[in-house]
Amino acid sequence: MLGGRWTPLVLREFLRRGRAGYSELSEALPALSDKILSDRLAQLTRAGAVERHRTPGWPPRVVYVLTARGRALEPVVRSMWEWGSA
């Protein structure tokens, strides 16, 4: 689930926020290209770490929400962050 170069950072943003839209994530992680961010969101959705919720209306808005399975990764991501910071 944490495979991929930017996946831990995307997951870290979800752990901070709980839910986020694509533009919020893009602003929080400016080094990521749109393609990489889209790929990582699709990967995390397939793995069950986040759920994709589309709201009706125009323009359509998509919000990604961290699941219990994704929240269970918090100790792992926190340890990786602390190790990397040291």
PDB file of N, CA and C in Angstrom:
ATOM      1  N   MET A   1       0.823  -1.198   0.000  1.00  0.00           N
ATOM      2  CA  MET A   1       0.000   0.000   0.000  1.00  0.00           C
ATOM      3  C   MET A   1       0.861   1.254   0.000  1.00  0.00           C
ATOM      4  N   LEU A   2       2.046   1.171   0.588  1.00  0.00           N
ATOM      5  CA  LEU A   2       2.921   2.344   0.661  1.00  0.00           C
ATOM      6  C   LEU A   2       3.945   2.379  -0.460  1.00  0.00           C
ATOM      7  N   GLY A   3       3.792   1.504  -1.447  1.00  0.00           N
ATOM      8  CA  GLY A   3       4.720   1.493  -2.571  1.00  0.00           C
ATOM      9  C   GLY A   3       4.575   2.763  -3.396  1.00  0.00           C
ATOM     10  N   GLY A   4       5.645   3.153  -4.003  1.00  0.00           N
ATOM     11  CA  GLY A   4       5.609   4.364  -4.817  1.00  0.00           C
ATOM     12  C   GLY A   4       6.343   5.479  -4.110  1.00  0.00           C
ATOM     13  N   ARG A   5       6.965   6.291  -4.907  1.00  0.00           N
ATOM     14  CA  ARG A   5       7.844   7.319  -4.366  1.00  0.00           C
ATOM     15  C   ARG A   5       7.123   8.342  -3.501  1.00  0.00           C
ATOM     16  N   TRP A   6       5.968   8.787  -3.850  1.00  0.00           N
ATOM     17  CA  TRP A   6       5.290   9.867  -3.145  1.00  0.00           C
ATOM     18  C   TRP A   6       4.140   9.405  -2.262  1.00  0.00           C
ATOM     19  N   THR A   7       3.852   8.126  -2.258  1.00  0.00           N
ATOM     20  CA  THR A   7       2.692   7.619  -1.532  1.00  0.00           C
ATOM     21  C   THR A   7       2.711   7.962  -0.044  1.00  0.00           C
ATOM     22  N   PRO A   8       3.824   7.772   0.671  1.00  0.00           N
ATOM     23  CA  PRO A   8       3.811   8.133   2.095  1.00  0.00           C
ATOM     24  C   PRO A   8       3.486   9.600   2.350  1.00  0.00           C
ATOM     25  N   LEU A   9       3.936  10.494   1.464  1.00  0.00           N
ATOM     26  CA  LEU A   9       3.642  11.920   1.663  1.00  0.00           C
ATOM     27  C   LEU A   9       2.169  12.225   1.413  1.00  0.00           C
ATOM     28  N   VAL A  10       1.580  11.584   0.423  1.00  0.00           N
ATOM     29  CA  VAL A  10       0.146  11.771   0.171  1.00  0.00           C
ATOM     30  C   VAL A  10      -0.647  11.246   1.360  1.00  0.00           C
ATOM     31  N   LEU A  11      -0.264  10.074   1.839  1.00  0.00           N
ATOM     32  CA  LEU A  11      -0.951   9.497   2.997  1.00  0.00           C
ATOM     33  C   LEU A  11      -0.769  10.367   4.235  1.00  0.00           C
ATOM     34  N   ARG A  12       0.405  10.958   4.389  1.00  0.00           N
ATOM     35  CA  ARG A  12       0.636  11.865   5.522  1.00  0.00           C
ATOM     36  C   ARG A  12      -0.334  13.042   5.497  1.00  0.00           C
ATOM     37  N   GLU A  13      -0.595  13.579   4.309  1.00  0.00           N
ATOM     38  CA  GLU A  13      -1.552  14.683   4.205  1.00  0.00           C
ATOM     39  C   GLU A  13      -2.948  14.243   4.622  1.00  0.00           C
ATOM     40  N   PHE A  14      -3.332  13.037   4.265  1.00  0.00           N
ATOM     41  CA  PHE A  14      -4.636  12.531   4.697  1.00  0.00           C
ATOM     42  C   PHE A  14      -4.676  12.335   6.204  1.00  0.00           C
ATOM     43  N   LEU A  15      -3.574  11.883   6.791  1.00  0.00           N
ATOM     44  CA  LEU A  15      -3.537  11.710   8.240  1.00  0.00           C
ATOM     45  C   LEU A  15      -3.638  13.053   8.955  1.00  0.00           C
ATOM     46  N   ARG A  16      -3.134  14.098   8.354  1.00  0.00           N
ATOM     47  CA  ARG A  16      -3.242  15.438   8.931  1.00  0.00           C
ATOM     48  C   ARG A  16      -4.662  15.989   8.820  1.00  0.00           C
ATOM     49  N   ARG A  17      -5.317  15.734   7.677  1.00  0.00           N
ATOM     50  CA  ARG A  17      -6.592  16.362   7.365  1.00  0.00           C
ATOM     51  C   ARG A  17      -7.802  15.464   7.556  1.00  0.00           C
ATOM     52  N   GLY A  18      -7.643  14.169   7.282  1.00  0.00           N
ATOM     53  CA  GLY A  18      -8.771  13.252   7.318  1.00  0.00           C
ATOM     54  C   GLY A  18      -9.489  13.158   5.987  1.00  0.00           C
ATOM     55  N   ARG A  19      -9.641  14.294   5.341  1.00  0.00           N
ATOM     56  CA  ARG A  19     -10.280  14.356   4.021  1.00  0.00           C
ATOM     57  C   ARG A  19      -9.687  15.533   3.263  1.00  0.00           C
ATOM     58  N   ALA A  20      -9.667  15.406   1.945  1.00  0.00           N
ATOM     59  CA  ALA A  20      -9.086  16.487   1.138  1.00  0.00           C
ATOM     60  C   ALA A  20      -9.547  16.355  -0.296  1.00  0.00           C
ATOM     61  N   GLY A  21      -9.636  17.485  -0.955  1.00  0.00           N
ATOM     62  CA  GLY A  21      -9.907  17.514  -2.383  1.00  0.00           C
ATOM     63  C   GLY A  21      -8.592  17.485  -3.146  1.00  0.00           C
ATOM     64  N   TYR A  22      -8.694  17.240  -4.430  1.00  0.00           N
ATOM     65  CA  TYR A  22      -7.498  17.153  -5.263  1.00  0.00           C
ATOM     66  C   TYR A  22      -6.685  18.448  -5.205  1.00  0.00           C
ATOM     67  N   SER A  23      -7.354  19.583  -5.307  1.00  0.00           N
ATOM     68  CA  SER A  23      -6.625  20.858  -5.318  1.00  0.00           C
ATOM     69  C   SER A  23      -5.933  21.120  -3.982  1.00  0.00           C
ATOM     70  N   GLU A  24      -6.545  20.705  -2.886  1.00  0.00           N
ATOM     71  CA  GLU A  24      -5.917  20.876  -1.572  1.00  0.00           C
ATOM     72  C   GLU A  24      -4.631  20.057  -1.487  1.00  0.00           C
ATOM     73  N   LEU A  25      -4.702  18.829  -1.987  1.00  0.00           N
ATOM     74  CA  LEU A  25      -3.513  17.978  -1.972  1.00  0.00           C
ATOM     75  C   LEU A  25      -2.435  18.526  -2.901  1.00  0.00           C
ATOM     76  N   SER A  26      -2.857  19.024  -4.042  1.00  0.00           N
ATOM     77  CA  SER A  26      -1.917  19.583  -5.001  1.00  0.00           C
ATOM     78  C   SER A  26      -1.192  20.797  -4.412  1.00  0.00           C
ATOM     79  N   GLU A  27      -1.896  21.621  -3.678  1.00  0.00           N
ATOM     80  CA  GLU A  27      -1.281  22.779  -3.027  1.00  0.00           C
ATOM     81  C   GLU A  27      -0.346  22.366  -1.902  1.00  0.00           C
ATOM     82  N   ALA A  28      -0.722  21.332  -1.158  1.00  0.00           N
ATOM     83  CA  ALA A  28       0.090  20.872  -0.031  1.00  0.00           C
ATOM     84  C   ALA A  28       1.361  20.166  -0.491  1.00  0.00           C
ATOM     85  N   LEU A  29       1.312  19.589  -1.695  1.00  0.00           N
ATOM     86  CA  LEU A  29       2.456  18.842  -2.228  1.00  0.00           C
ATOM     87  C   LEU A  29       2.833  19.389  -3.606  1.00  0.00           C
ATOM     88  N   PRO A  30       3.385  20.598  -3.662  1.00  0.00           N
ATOM     89  CA  PRO A  30       3.636  21.239  -4.956  1.00  0.00           C
ATOM     90  C   PRO A  30       4.677  20.528  -5.814  1.00  0.00           C
ATOM     91  N   ALA A  31       5.517  19.685  -5.238  1.00  0.00           N
ATOM     92  CA  ALA A  31       6.536  18.985  -6.020  1.00  0.00           C
ATOM     93  C   ALA A  31       5.947  17.849  -6.849  1.00  0.00           C
ATOM     94  N   LEU A  32       4.728  17.439  -6.545  1.00  0.00           N
ATOM     95  CA  LEU A  32       4.094  16.345  -7.282  1.00  0.00           C
ATOM     96  C   LEU A  32       3.459  16.858  -8.564  1.00  0.00           C
ATOM     97  N   SER A  33       3.657  16.121  -9.633  1.00  0.00           N
ATOM     98  CA  SER A  33       2.966  16.459 -10.880  1.00  0.00           C
ATOM     99  C   SER A  33       1.522  15.987 -10.759  1.00  0.00           C
ATOM    100  N   ASP A  34       0.660  16.489 -11.611  1.00  0.00           N
ATOM    101  CA  ASP A  34      -0.741  16.068 -11.596  1.00  0.00           C
ATOM    102  C   ASP A  34      -0.874  14.574 -11.858  1.00  0.00           C
ATOM    103  N   LYS A  35      -0.051  14.046 -12.759  1.00  0.00           N
ATOM    104  CA  LYS A  35      -0.116  12.632 -13.084  1.00  0.00           C
ATOM    105  C   LYS A  35       0.246  11.766 -11.881  1.00  0.00           C
ATOM    106  N   ILE A  36       1.310  12.120 -11.185  1.00  0.00           N
ATOM    107  CA  ILE A  36       1.741  11.344 -10.020  1.00  0.00           C
ATOM    108  C   ILE A  36       0.685  11.412  -8.931  1.00  0.00           C
ATOM    109  N   LEU A  37       0.145  12.594  -8.657  1.00  0.00           N
ATOM    110  CA  LEU A  37      -0.884  12.722  -7.632  1.00  0.00           C
ATOM    111  C   LEU A  37      -2.108  11.896  -7.990  1.00  0.00           C
ATOM    112  N   SER A  38      -2.538  11.947  -9.233  1.00  0.00           N
ATOM    113  CA  SER A  38      -3.682  11.145  -9.673  1.00  0.00           C
ATOM    114  C   SER A  38      -3.401   9.659  -9.513  1.00  0.00           C
ATOM    115  N   ASP A  39      -2.198   9.244  -9.894  1.00  0.00           N
ATOM    116  CA  ASP A  39      -1.822   7.839  -9.764  1.00  0.00           C
ATOM    117  C   ASP A  39      -1.820   7.390  -8.301  1.00  0.00           C
ATOM    118  N   ARG A  40      -1.272   8.224  -7.431  1.00  0.00           N
ATOM    119  CA  ARG A  40      -1.211   7.852  -6.010  1.00  0.00           C
ATOM    120  C   ARG A  40      -2.606   7.806  -5.381  1.00  0.00           C
ATOM    121  N   LEU A  41      -3.473   8.728  -5.762  1.00  0.00           N
ATOM    122  CA  LEU A  41      -4.837   8.697  -5.237  1.00  0.00           C
ATOM    123  C   LEU A  41      -5.560   7.440  -5.710  1.00  0.00           C
ATOM    124  N   ALA A  42      -5.369   7.066  -6.968  1.00  0.00           N
ATOM    125  CA  ALA A  42      -5.978   5.840  -7.489  1.00  0.00           C
ATOM    126  C   ALA A  42      -5.424   4.621  -6.769  1.00  0.00           C
ATOM    127  N   GLN A  43      -4.127   4.606  -6.521  1.00  0.00           N
ATOM    128  CA  GLN A  43      -3.488   3.495  -5.821  1.00  0.00           C
ATOM    129  C   GLN A  43      -4.035   3.357  -4.402  1.00  0.00           C
ATOM    130  N   LEU A  44      -4.122   4.468  -3.681  1.00  0.00           N
ATOM    131  CA  LEU A  44      -4.632   4.432  -2.305  1.00  0.00           C
ATOM    132  C   LEU A  44      -6.114   4.061  -2.266  1.00  0.00           C
ATOM    133  N   THR A  45      -6.855   4.466  -3.276  1.00  0.00           N
ATOM    134  CA  THR A  45      -8.271   4.100  -3.360  1.00  0.00           C
ATOM    135  C   THR A  45      -8.419   2.597  -3.597  1.00  0.00           C
ATOM    136  N   ARG A  46      -7.643   2.059  -4.540  1.00  0.00           N
ATOM    137  CA  ARG A  46      -7.689   0.610  -4.808  1.00  0.00           C
ATOM    138  C   ARG A  46      -7.286  -0.205  -3.588  1.00  0.00           C
ATOM    139  N   ALA A  47      -6.333   0.308  -2.818  1.00  0.00           N
ATOM    140  CA  ALA A  47      -5.850  -0.401  -1.633  1.00  0.00           C
ATOM    141  C   ALA A  47      -6.799  -0.281  -0.447  1.00  0.00           C
ATOM    142  N   GLY A  48      -7.790   0.596  -0.549  1.00  0.00           N
ATOM    143  CA  GLY A  48      -8.753   0.760   0.538  1.00  0.00           C
ATOM    144  C   GLY A  48      -8.318   1.725   1.620  1.00  0.00           C
ATOM    145  N   ALA A  49      -7.266   2.503   1.370  1.00  0.00           N
ATOM    146  CA  ALA A  49      -6.803   3.473   2.364  1.00  0.00           C
ATOM    147  C   ALA A  49      -7.620   4.755   2.328  1.00  0.00           C
ATOM    148  N   VAL A  50      -8.126   5.118   1.163  1.00  0.00           N
ATOM    149  CA  VAL A  50      -8.993   6.280   1.022  1.00  0.00           C
ATOM    150  C   VAL A  50     -10.207   5.900   0.183  1.00  0.00           C
ATOM    151  N   GLU A  51     -11.268   6.648   0.374  1.00  0.00           N
ATOM    152  CA  GLU A  51     -12.481   6.483  -0.429  1.00  0.00           C
ATOM    153  C   GLU A  51     -12.688   7.756  -1.235  1.00  0.00           C
ATOM    154  N   ARG A  52     -13.177   7.575  -2.437  1.00  0.00           N
ATOM    155  CA  ARG A  52     -13.434   8.702  -3.329  1.00  0.00           C
ATOM    156  C   ARG A  52     -14.928   9.003  -3.304  1.00  0.00           C
ATOM    157  N   HIS A  53     -15.288  10.230  -2.941  1.00  0.00           N
ATOM    158  CA  HIS A  53     -16.687  10.646  -2.891  1.00  0.00           C
ATOM    159  C   HIS A  53     -16.899  11.786  -3.884  1.00  0.00           C
ATOM    160  N   ARG A  54     -17.790  11.577  -4.821  1.00  0.00           N
ATOM    161  CA  ARG A  54     -18.106  12.604  -5.817  1.00  0.00           C
ATOM    162  C   ARG A  54     -19.429  13.252  -5.429  1.00  0.00           C
ATOM    163  N   THR A  55     -19.429  14.570  -5.343  1.00  0.00           N
ATOM    164  CA  THR A  55     -20.655  15.282  -5.013  1.00  0.00           C
ATOM    165  C   THR A  55     -21.343  15.694  -6.303  1.00  0.00           C
ATOM    166  N   PRO A  56     -22.656  15.582  -6.344  1.00  0.00           N
ATOM    167  CA  PRO A  56     -23.366  15.980  -7.557  1.00  0.00           C
ATOM    168  C   PRO A  56     -23.341  17.504  -7.728  1.00  0.00           C
ATOM    169  N   GLY A  57     -23.643  17.930  -8.908  1.00  0.00           N
ATOM    170  CA  GLY A  57     -23.687  19.368  -9.181  1.00  0.00           C
ATOM    171  C   GLY A  57     -22.636  19.756 -10.187  1.00  0.00           C
ATOM    172  N   TRP A  58     -22.600  21.048 -10.455  1.00  0.00           N
ATOM    173  CA  TRP A  58     -21.638  21.548 -11.405  1.00  0.00           C
ATOM    174  C   TRP A  58     -20.849  22.674 -10.782  1.00  0.00           C
ATOM    175  N   PRO A  59     -19.585  22.709 -10.811  1.00  0.00           N
ATOM    176  CA  PRO A  59     -18.744  21.639 -11.341  1.00  0.00           C
ATOM    177  C   PRO A  59     -18.722  20.463 -10.373  1.00  0.00           C
ATOM    178  N   PRO A  60     -18.510  19.267 -10.877  1.00  0.00           N
ATOM    179  CA  PRO A  60     -18.450  18.123  -9.976  1.00  0.00           C
ATOM    180  C   PRO A  60     -17.245  18.250  -9.053  1.00  0.00           C
ATOM    181  N   ARG A  61     -17.437  17.886  -7.811  1.00  0.00           N
ATOM    182  CA  ARG A  61     -16.361  17.979  -6.818  1.00  0.00           C
ATOM    183  C   ARG A  61     -16.102  16.590  -6.259  1.00  0.00           C
ATOM    184  N   VAL A  62     -14.841  16.248  -6.148  1.00  0.00           N
ATOM    185  CA  VAL A  62     -14.442  14.962  -5.601  1.00  0.00           C
ATOM    186  C   VAL A  62     -13.682  15.211  -4.311  1.00  0.00           C
ATOM    187  N   VAL A  63     -14.074  14.495  -3.263  1.00  0.00           N
ATOM    188  CA  VAL A  63     -13.391  14.573  -1.985  1.00  0.00           C
ATOM    189  C   VAL A  63     -12.905  13.172  -1.650  1.00  0.00           C
ATOM    190  N   TYR A  64     -11.677  13.087  -1.223  1.00  0.00           N
ATOM    191  CA  TYR A  64     -11.097  11.823  -0.797  1.00  0.00           C
ATOM    192  C   TYR A  64     -11.086  11.795   0.723  1.00  0.00           C
ATOM    193  N   VAL A  65     -11.534  10.656   1.283  1.00  0.00           N
ATOM    194  CA  VAL A  65     -11.667  10.527   2.728  1.00  0.00           C
ATOM    195  C   VAL A  65     -10.826   9.344   3.196  1.00  0.00           C
ATOM    196  N   LEU A  66     -10.067   9.547   4.241  1.00  0.00           N
ATOM    197  CA  LEU A  66      -9.249   8.490   4.815  1.00  0.00           C
ATOM    198  C   LEU A  66     -10.145   7.441   5.465  1.00  0.00           C
ATOM    199  N   THR A  67      -9.884   6.178   5.211  1.00  0.00           N
ATOM    200  CA  THR A  67     -10.661   5.086   5.794  1.00  0.00           C
ATOM    201  C   THR A  67      -9.985   4.593   7.072  1.00  0.00           C
ATOM    202  N   ALA A  68     -10.650   3.683   7.768  1.00  0.00           N
ATOM    203  CA  ALA A  68     -10.051   3.078   8.965  1.00  0.00           C
ATOM    204  C   ALA A  68      -8.780   2.322   8.601  1.00  0.00           C
ATOM    205  N   ARG A  69      -8.794   1.682   7.443  1.00  0.00           N
ATOM    206  CA  ARG A  69      -7.605   0.966   6.987  1.00  0.00           C
ATOM    207  C   ARG A  69      -6.441   1.938   6.755  1.00  0.00           C
ATOM    208  N   GLY A  70      -6.724   3.078   6.202  1.00  0.00           N
ATOM    209  CA  GLY A  70      -5.694   4.084   6.001  1.00  0.00           C
ATOM    210  C   GLY A  70      -5.207   4.670   7.309  1.00  0.00           C
ATOM    211  N   ARG A  71      -6.123   4.890   8.244  1.00  0.00           N
ATOM    212  CA  ARG A  71      -5.746   5.430   9.549  1.00  0.00           C
ATOM    213  C   ARG A  71      -4.864   4.457  10.321  1.00  0.00           C
ATOM    214  N   ALA A  72      -5.040   3.165  10.074  1.00  0.00           N
ATOM    215  CA  ALA A  72      -4.222   2.152  10.748  1.00  0.00           C
ATOM    216  C   ALA A  72      -2.749   2.258  10.347  1.00  0.00           C
ATOM    217  N   LEU A  73      -2.465   2.926   9.249  1.00  0.00           N
ATOM    218  CA  LEU A  73      -1.078   3.107   8.807  1.00  0.00           C
ATOM    219  C   LEU A  73      -0.373   4.275   9.491  1.00  0.00           C
ATOM    220  N   GLU A  74      -1.077   4.994  10.336  1.00  0.00           N
ATOM    221  CA  GLU A  74      -0.485   6.174  10.971  1.00  0.00           C
ATOM    222  C   GLU A  74       0.813   5.875  11.722  1.00  0.00           C
ATOM    223  N   PRO A  75       0.892   4.810  12.541  1.00  0.00           N
ATOM    224  CA  PRO A  75       2.169   4.551  13.231  1.00  0.00           C
ATOM    225  C   PRO A  75       3.322   4.282  12.259  1.00  0.00           C
ATOM    226  N   VAL A  76       3.041   3.631  11.162  1.00  0.00           N
ATOM    227  CA  VAL A  76       4.078   3.339  10.167  1.00  0.00           C
ATOM    228  C   VAL A  76       4.556   4.624   9.507  1.00  0.00           C
ATOM    229  N   VAL A  77       3.604   5.445   9.064  1.00  0.00           N
ATOM    230  CA  VAL A  77       3.968   6.695   8.394  1.00  0.00           C
ATOM    231  C   VAL A  77       4.678   7.624   9.370  1.00  0.00           C
ATOM    232  N   ARG A  78       4.211   7.672  10.609  1.00  0.00           N
ATOM    233  CA  ARG A  78       4.853   8.528  11.618  1.00  0.00           C
ATOM    234  C   ARG A  78       6.298   8.074  11.860  1.00  0.00           C
ATOM    235  N   SER A  79       6.524   6.768  11.958  1.00  0.00           N
ATOM    236  CA  SER A  79       7.874   6.248  12.163  1.00  0.00           C
ATOM    237  C   SER A  79       8.766   6.572  10.968  1.00  0.00           C
ATOM    238  N   MET A  80       8.232   6.444   9.768  1.00  0.00           N
ATOM    239  CA  MET A  80       9.011   6.769   8.578  1.00  0.00           C
ATOM    240  C   MET A  80       9.384   8.249   8.574  1.00  0.00           C
ATOM    241  N   TRP A  81       8.428   9.095   8.954  1.00  0.00           N
ATOM    242  CA  TRP A  81       8.670  10.540   8.977  1.00  0.00           C
ATOM    243  C   TRP A  81       9.736  10.891  10.001  1.00  0.00           C
ATOM    244  N   GLU A  82       9.643  10.295  11.206  1.00  0.00           N
ATOM    245  CA  GLU A  82      10.608  10.576  12.250  1.00  0.00           C
ATOM    246  C   GLU A  82      11.996  10.080  11.862  1.00  0.00           C
ATOM    247  N   TRP A  83      12.051   8.889  11.251  1.00  0.00           N
ATOM    248  CA  TRP A  83      13.340   8.357  10.817  1.00  0.00           C
ATOM    249  C   TRP A  83      13.959   9.250   9.742  1.00  0.00           C
ATOM    250  N   GLY A  84      13.156   9.687   8.792  1.00  0.00           N
ATOM    251  CA  GLY A  84      13.645  10.552   7.726  1.00  0.00           C
ATOM    252  C   GLY A  84      14.087  11.911   8.241  1.00  0.00           C
ATOM    253  N   SER A  85      13.400  12.432   9.241  1.00  0.00           N
ATOM    254  CA  SER A  85      13.758  13.731   9.814  1.00  0.00           C
ATOM    255  C   SER A  85      15.066  13.654  10.590  1.00  0.00           C
ATOM    256  N   ALA A  86      15.311  12.497  11.194  1.00  0.00           N
ATOM    257  CA  ALA A  86      16.567  12.316  11.980  1.00  0.00           C
ATOM    258  C   ALA A  86      17.711  12.157  11.013  1.00  0.00           C
TER     259      ALA A  86
END
